[in-house]
mmCIF file of C-alpha atoms in Angstrom:
data_model
loop_
_atom_site.group_PDB
_atom_site.id
_atom_site.type_symbol
_atom_site.label_atom_id
_atom_site.label_comp_id
_atom_site.label_asym_id
_atom_site.label_seq_id
_atom_site.Cartn_x
_atom_site.Cartn_y
_atom_site.Cartn_z
ATOM 1 C CA MET A 1 168.658 -51.323 76.530
ATOM 2 C CA PRO A 2 164.920 -50.703 77.265
ATOM 3 C CA ALA A 3 163.248 -47.482 76.239
ATOM 4 C CA GLN A 4 162.832 -44.694 78.804
ATOM 5 C CA ILE A 5 159.793 -42.885 79.015
ATOM 6 C CA ARG A 6 158.920 -39.306 80.416
ATOM 7 C CA LEU A 7 155.218 -38.356 80.622
ATOM 8 C CA PHE A 8 153.902 -34.917 81.442
ATOM 9 C CA LEU A 9 151.031 -32.643 80.848
ATOM 10 C CA CYS A 10 150.601 -30.120 77.977
ATOM 11 C CA LEU A 11 147.634 -27.468 77.359
ATOM 12 C CA LYS A 12 144.783 -28.316 79.688
ATOM 13 C CA ASP A 13 144.627 -32.135 79.798
ATOM 14 C CA ASN A 14 146.923 -33.539 77.157
ATOM 15 C CA PHE A 15 149.819 -35.965 77.807
ATOM 16 C CA GLY A 16 153.157 -35.260 76.353
ATOM 17 C CA VAL A 17 155.206 -38.184 76.124
ATOM 18 C CA LEU A 18 159.064 -38.539 75.414
ATOM 19 C CA VAL A 19 160.489 -41.870 74.467
ATOM 20 C CA HIS A 20 164.352 -42.066 74.862
ATOM 21 C CA ASP A 21 166.934 -44.648 73.523
ATOM 22 C CA PRO A 22 169.801 -44.615 76.074
ATOM 23 C CA ALA A 23 172.036 -46.663 73.642
ATOM 24 C CA SER A 24 171.830 -44.006 70.887
ATOM 25 C CA GLY A 25 170.524 -40.847 72.706
ATOM 26 C CA ALA A 26 167.782 -40.559 70.143
ATOM 27 C CA THR A 27 164.598 -38.894 71.582
ATOM 28 C CA ALA A 28 161.075 -38.957 70.138
ATOM 29 C CA ALA A 29 158.124 -36.757 71.354
ATOM 30 C CA ILE A 30 154.779 -38.533 70.654
ATOM 31 C CA ASP A 31 152.665 -35.738 69.148
ATOM 32 C CA ALA A 32 153.657 -32.103 70.348
ATOM 33 C CA PRO A 33 150.794 -30.438 71.862
ATOM 34 C CA GLU A 34 152.734 -27.368 72.750
ATOM 35 C CA ALA A 35 156.533 -26.784 72.654
ATOM 36 C CA ALA A 36 157.455 -25.426 76.233
ATOM 37 C CA PRO A 37 156.469 -28.631 78.387
ATOM 38 C CA VAL A 38 158.316 -30.665 75.703
ATOM 39 C CA GLU A 39 161.275 -28.645 75.903
ATOM 40 C CA ALA A 40 161.254 -28.530 79.750
ATOM 41 C CA ALA A 41 161.084 -32.404 79.789
ATOM 42 C CA LEU A 42 163.946 -32.719 77.520
ATOM 43 C CA LYS A 43 166.083 -30.295 79.643
ATOM 44 C CA GLY A 44 165.193 -31.940 82.767
ATOM 45 C CA ASN A 45 166.491 -35.238 81.453
ATOM 46 C CA GLY A 46 169.341 -33.938 79.367
ATOM 47 C CA TRP A 47 167.928 -35.336 76.261
ATOM 48 C CA LYS A 48 167.903 -33.826 72.755
ATOM 49 C CA LEU A 49 164.787 -34.052 70.405
ATOM 50 C CA THR A 50 165.481 -36.176 67.235
ATOM 51 C CA ASP A 51 162.073 -37.064 66.178
ATOM 52 C CA ILE A 52 158.339 -36.313 66.588
ATOM 53 C CA LEU A 53 155.964 -39.169 66.068
ATOM 54 C CA VAL A 54 152.491 -37.639 65.165
ATOM 55 C CA THR A 55 149.196 -39.645 65.727
ATOM 56 C CA HIS A 56 146.997 -37.490 63.952
ATOM 57 C CA HIS A 57 146.186 -33.910 62.581
ATOM 58 C CA HIS A 58 144.289 -32.137 65.614
ATOM 59 C CA GLY A 59 145.847 -28.938 66.567
ATOM 60 C CA ASP A 60 146.205 -29.982 70.313
ATOM 61 C CA HIS A 61 148.404 -32.717 69.141
ATOM 62 C CA THR A 62 150.522 -30.792 66.469
ATOM 63 C CA GLY A 63 150.563 -27.165 67.982
ATOM 64 C CA GLY A 64 154.168 -27.476 69.007
ATOM 65 C CA ILE A 65 155.658 -29.077 66.088
ATOM 66 C CA ALA A 66 156.911 -25.861 64.154
ATOM 67 C CA GLU A 67 158.831 -24.509 67.291
ATOM 68 C CA LEU A 68 160.342 -27.717 68.169
ATOM 69 C CA LYS A 69 161.549 -28.535 64.657
ATOM 70 C CA GLN A 70 162.767 -25.042 64.144
ATOM 71 C CA ARG A 71 164.897 -25.569 67.520
ATOM 72 C CA TYR A 72 166.002 -29.092 67.309
ATOM 73 C CA ARG A 73 165.818 -29.959 63.402
ATOM 74 C CA CYS A 74 164.215 -32.878 64.477
ATOM 75 C CA ARG A 75 162.449 -35.195 62.010
ATOM 76 C CA VAL A 76 158.804 -35.185 62.030
ATOM 77 C CA VAL A 77 156.832 -38.546 61.071
ATOM 78 C CA ALA A 78 153.217 -38.379 60.547
ATOM 79 C CA PRO A 79 150.429 -40.584 59.026
ATOM 80 C CA ARG A 80 150.421 -40.701 55.293
ATOM 81 C CA GLY A 81 146.444 -39.986 55.089
ATOM 82 C CA GLU A 82 146.944 -36.659 57.109
ATOM 83 C CA ALA A 83 150.491 -35.554 56.129
ATOM 84 C CA ALA A 84 148.970 -32.438 54.269
ATOM 85 C CA LYS A 85 147.217 -31.445 57.288
ATOM 86 C CA ILE A 86 150.346 -31.738 59.711
ATOM 87 C CA PRO A 87 153.235 -29.031 59.710
ATOM 88 C CA LEU A 88 156.593 -29.980 58.341
ATOM 89 C CA VAL A 89 156.397 -33.487 57.762
ATOM 90 C CA ASP A 90 159.446 -35.415 56.889
ATOM 91 C CA VAL A 91 158.320 -38.980 56.626
ATOM 92 C CA ALA A 92 154.695 -40.134 56.043
ATOM 93 C CA VAL A 93 153.910 -43.637 57.173
ATOM 94 C CA LYS A 94 151.208 -46.382 56.771
ATOM 95 C CA GLU A 95 150.027 -49.597 57.991
ATOM 96 C CA SER A 96 152.856 -52.236 58.771
ATOM 97 C CA GLU A 97 155.724 -49.737 58.187
ATOM 98 C CA THR A 98 158.299 -49.388 60.814
ATOM 99 C CA ILE A 99 159.984 -46.240 62.209
ATOM 100 C CA HIS A 100 163.246 -46.454 63.994
ATOM 101 C CA VAL A 101 164.277 -44.008 66.802
ATOM 102 C CA GLY A 102 167.952 -44.888 67.334
ATOM 103 C CA GLY A 103 167.842 -48.604 68.371
ATOM 104 C CA LEU A 104 164.007 -48.501 68.932
ATOM 105 C CA SER A 105 161.475 -49.819 66.607
ATOM 106 C CA ALA A 106 157.884 -48.541 66.240
ATOM 107 C CA HIS A 107 155.449 -50.339 64.140
ATOM 108 C CA VAL A 108 152.658 -48.304 62.635
ATOM 109 C CA LEU A 109 148.954 -49.345 63.085
ATOM 110 C CA GLU A 110 146.379 -47.571 61.166
ATOM 111 C CA THR A 111 143.525 -46.783 63.670
ATOM 112 C CA PRO A 112 141.074 -44.604 61.884
ATOM 113 C CA GLY A 113 137.711 -43.363 63.354
ATOM 114 C CA HIS A 114 138.620 -40.163 65.352
ATOM 115 C CA THR A 115 140.202 -38.904 62.397
ATOM 116 C CA LEU A 116 140.243 -40.896 58.966
ATOM 117 C CA GLY A 117 144.343 -41.189 59.013
ATOM 118 C CA HIS A 118 144.956 -41.648 62.747
ATOM 119 C CA ILE A 119 147.693 -44.199 63.445
ATOM 120 C CA ALA A 120 149.273 -45.662 66.580
ATOM 121 C CA TYR A 121 152.956 -46.388 67.194
ATOM 122 C CA TRP A 122 153.550 -49.993 68.754
ATOM 123 C CA LEU A 123 157.143 -50.636 70.324
ATOM 124 C CA HIS A 124 156.655 -54.407 70.509
ATOM 125 C CA ALA A 125 160.123 -55.132 72.086
ATOM 126 C CA ASP A 126 159.226 -52.506 74.755
ATOM 127 C CA LYS A 127 155.662 -53.406 75.435
ATOM 128 C CA LEU A 128 154.485 -49.941 74.527
ATOM 129 C CA VAL A 129 151.746 -48.592 72.534
ATOM 130 C CA PHE A 130 150.959 -44.755 71.793
ATOM 131 C CA VAL A 131 147.396 -44.641 70.853
ATOM 132 C CA GLY A 132 146.693 -40.840 70.384
ATOM 133 C CA ASP A 133 143.037 -40.310 70.688
ATOM 134 C CA THR A 134 141.846 -43.676 69.385
ATOM 135 C CA LEU A 135 141.708 -45.414 72.813
ATOM 136 C CA PHE A 136 141.700 -43.878 76.249
ATOM 137 C CA SER A 137 142.193 -45.279 79.658
ATOM 138 C CA VAL A 138 138.534 -46.667 80.265
ATOM 139 C CA GLY A 139 137.312 -44.720 77.122
ATOM 140 C CA CYS A 140 137.980 -43.992 73.568
ATOM 141 C CA GLY A 141 138.026 -40.991 71.225
ATOM 142 C CA ARG A 142 135.133 -39.326 69.692
ATOM 143 C CA VAL A 143 134.233 -40.623 66.257
ATOM 144 C CA ILE A 144 134.757 -37.389 64.472
ATOM 145 C CA GLU A 145 135.653 -38.209 60.769
ATOM 146 C CA GLY A 146 135.122 -41.910 60.632
ATOM 147 C CA THR A 147 132.122 -44.191 61.543
ATOM 148 C CA PRO A 148 131.398 -46.242 64.513
ATOM 149 C CA GLU A 149 132.176 -49.491 62.532
ATOM 150 C CA MET A 150 135.516 -48.120 61.523
ATOM 151 C CA MET A 151 136.270 -47.074 65.171
ATOM 152 C CA TRP A 152 135.359 -50.488 66.368
ATOM 153 C CA ARG A 153 137.848 -52.341 64.002
ATOM 154 C CA SER A 154 140.444 -49.848 65.316
ATOM 155 C CA LEU A 155 139.679 -50.752 68.698
ATOM 156 C CA ILE A 156 139.731 -54.527 68.198
ATOM 157 C CA LYS A 157 143.139 -54.005 66.510
ATOM 158 C CA LEU A 158 144.589 -52.429 69.447
ATOM 159 C CA ARG A 159 142.619 -55.105 71.940
ATOM 160 C CA ASP A 160 144.638 -57.711 69.940
ATOM 161 C CA LEU A 161 147.967 -56.391 71.267
ATOM 162 C CA PRO A 162 149.455 -58.663 74.116
ATOM 163 C CA ASP A 163 147.842 -58.139 77.414
ATOM 164 C CA ASP A 164 150.993 -56.455 79.072
ATOM 165 C CA THR A 165 151.283 -53.931 76.468
ATOM 166 C CA ARG A 166 151.483 -50.563 78.218
ATOM 167 C CA ILE A 167 149.026 -47.925 76.825
ATOM 168 C CA PHE A 168 149.985 -44.198 76.773
ATOM 169 C CA CYS A 169 147.006 -42.065 75.340
ATOM 170 C CA GLY A 170 146.622 -38.260 74.519
ATOM 171 C CA HIS A 171 144.371 -37.243 77.561
ATOM 172 C CA GLU A 172 143.944 -37.395 81.088
ATOM 173 C CA TYR A 173 140.122 -38.366 80.927
ATOM 174 C CA THR A 174 140.256 -41.406 83.252
ATOM 175 C CA GLN A 175 138.042 -40.396 86.284
ATOM 176 C CA ALA A 176 135.395 -39.001 83.916
ATOM 177 C CA ASN A 177 135.463 -42.191 81.735
ATOM 178 C CA ILE A 178 134.997 -44.266 84.819
ATOM 179 C CA LYS A 179 132.094 -42.445 85.805
ATOM 180 C CA PHE A 180 130.540 -43.049 82.613
ATOM 181 C CA ALA A 181 131.535 -46.655 82.234
ATOM 182 C CA LYS A 182 129.799 -47.350 85.667
ATOM 183 C CA THR A 183 126.511 -46.439 83.992
ATOM 184 C CA ILE A 184 127.035 -49.385 81.439
ATOM 185 C CA GLU A 185 128.518 -51.881 83.839
ATOM 186 C CA PRO A 186 127.641 -50.800 87.470
ATOM 187 C CA ASN A 187 128.587 -54.345 88.913
ATOM 188 C CA ASN A 188 131.862 -54.768 86.789
ATOM 189 C CA LYS A 189 134.443 -55.661 89.701
ATOM 190 C CA ALA A 190 137.472 -54.724 87.571
ATOM 191 C CA LEU A 191 136.061 -51.262 86.794
ATOM 192 C CA ALA A 192 135.542 -50.839 90.589
ATOM 193 C CA ALA A 193 139.080 -51.785 91.391
ATOM 194 C CA ARG A 194 140.294 -49.402 88.712
ATOM 195 C CA LYS A 195 138.325 -46.475 90.142
ATOM 196 C CA ARG A 196 139.933 -47.241 93.553
ATOM 197 C CA GLU A 197 143.428 -47.056 91.796
ATOM 198 C CA VAL A 198 142.597 -44.012 89.879
ATOM 199 C CA LYS A 199 141.199 -42.140 92.985
ATOM 200 C CA LYS A 200 144.604 -43.079 94.781
ATOM 201 C CA LEU A 201 146.767 -42.058 91.856
ATOM 202 C CA LEU A 202 145.015 -38.504 91.575
ATOM 203 C CA ALA A 203 145.098 -37.951 95.083
ATOM 204 C CA GLU A 204 148.847 -38.380 95.088
ATOM 205 C CA GLY A 205 149.292 -36.076 92.023
ATOM 206 C CA LYS A 206 149.989 -38.888 89.688
ATOM 207 C CA PRO A 207 148.905 -39.587 86.160
ATOM 208 C CA THR A 208 146.491 -42.389 85.519
ATOM 209 C CA ILE A 209 148.361 -43.875 82.536
ATOM 210 C CA PRO A 210 150.016 -45.930 81.389
ATOM 211 C CA THR A 211 147.408 -48.585 81.732
ATOM 212 C CA THR A 212 147.629 -52.037 80.309
ATOM 213 C CA MET A 213 145.747 -53.919 77.491
ATOM 214 C CA ALA A 214 144.898 -56.616 80.146
ATOM 215 C CA GLN A 215 143.262 -53.833 82.328
ATOM 216 C CA GLU A 216 141.441 -52.139 79.535
ATOM 217 C CA LYS A 217 139.992 -55.317 78.396
ATOM 218 C CA VAL A 218 138.083 -56.170 81.613
ATOM 219 C CA ALA A 219 137.199 -52.303 82.594
ATOM 220 C CA ASN A 220 136.580 -50.399 79.326
ATOM 221 C CA PRO A 221 132.947 -50.632 77.911
ATOM 222 C CA PHE A 222 134.373 -49.558 74.412
ATOM 223 C CA LEU A 223 136.302 -52.552 74.238
ATOM 224 C CA ARG A 224 133.788 -54.910 75.421
ATOM 225 C CA ALA A 225 130.876 -54.141 72.792
ATOM 226 C CA ASP A 226 131.162 -57.894 71.870
ATOM 227 C CA VAL A 227 130.559 -58.926 75.405
ATOM 228 C CA PRO A 228 126.785 -60.291 75.807
ATOM 229 C CA GLU A 229 126.205 -58.334 79.152
ATOM 230 C CA VAL A 230 127.230 -55.021 77.559
ATOM 231 C CA ALA A 231 125.066 -55.561 74.741
ATOM 232 C CA ALA A 232 122.336 -56.348 76.987
ATOM 233 C CA ALA A 233 122.909 -53.218 79.143
ATOM 234 C CA VAL A 234 122.308 -51.076 76.258
ATOM 235 C CA GLY A 235 119.249 -52.804 75.100
ATOM 236 C CA LEU A 236 120.986 -54.467 71.982
ATOM 237 C CA ALA A 237 121.254 -58.208 72.867
ATOM 238 C CA GLY A 238 121.908 -60.205 69.950
ATOM 239 C CA HIS A 239 123.105 -57.200 67.783
ATOM 240 C CA SER A 240 126.446 -56.722 66.117
ATOM 241 C CA PRO A 241 129.409 -55.451 68.299
ATOM 242 C CA ALA A 242 129.742 -52.513 65.952
ATOM 243 C CA GLU A 243 126.087 -51.563 66.761
ATOM 244 C CA VAL A 244 126.693 -52.041 70.543
ATOM 245 C CA PHE A 245 129.689 -49.880 70.219
ATOM 246 C CA ALA A 246 127.895 -47.099 68.387
ATOM 247 C CA GLU A 247 125.332 -47.029 71.021
ATOM 248 C CA VAL A 248 127.757 -46.932 73.928
ATOM 249 C CA ARG A 249 129.833 -44.187 72.115
ATOM 250 C CA ALA A 250 126.350 -42.298 71.439
ATOM 251 C CA ARG A 251 125.652 -42.351 75.327
ATOM 252 C CA LYS A 252 128.994 -41.206 75.976
ATOM 253 C CA ASN A 253 128.766 -38.060 73.729
ATOM 254 C CA VAL A 254 125.885 -36.819 75.818
ATOM 255 C CA PHE A 255 126.867 -37.942 79.280
#
């Protein structure tokens, strides 16, 4: 049976996500920004929390772990490289390992850059990936602990996933990201279409995710640093994709 997903807002603009296996009844939270919205979503669906799958150590992704673990005695899974910075970790995972939530299988992808130990969880059979703050809808995370080259490699790893993979990221930033992306590719038709779609979703009070890898590959400038038109747009024609990515990210930092 396919995974069931519940998406909701936490804190100011964080996304909370529950992933439920209807066959076993197991339910995982992807990160835990704060406890109350996670508990409300669980109760609203009649689900019990069995796991928290953590993408990285930042407090706006881990702040609810202690309270949820105390209440549900759930398993906390976290990146091996950051386990010491995350509360109450039971299982530390690394690249290519697999975590099971009931009958669901999540493959671990190491995606450093935003933080050094950041990971994503790819549910291949369900065509889902939970990317934390590495990749956003029409954007990407700030390069805080890593290097632009490291972040670019992580983005390419995600970009290589199948086009129909649905992407769940950590924040609702799409509208602002589109405004910036238009400064890089003002004539990008896919970006213009995404802008119209997002405007409609927000007007209806709906989240702008999930997006798909196919959508991101044609509209997200951070995944397009190896496209000659993007390199030319930032004055770096002929430079390496990592250099182009670094320039695009630097521009976003001050946008």
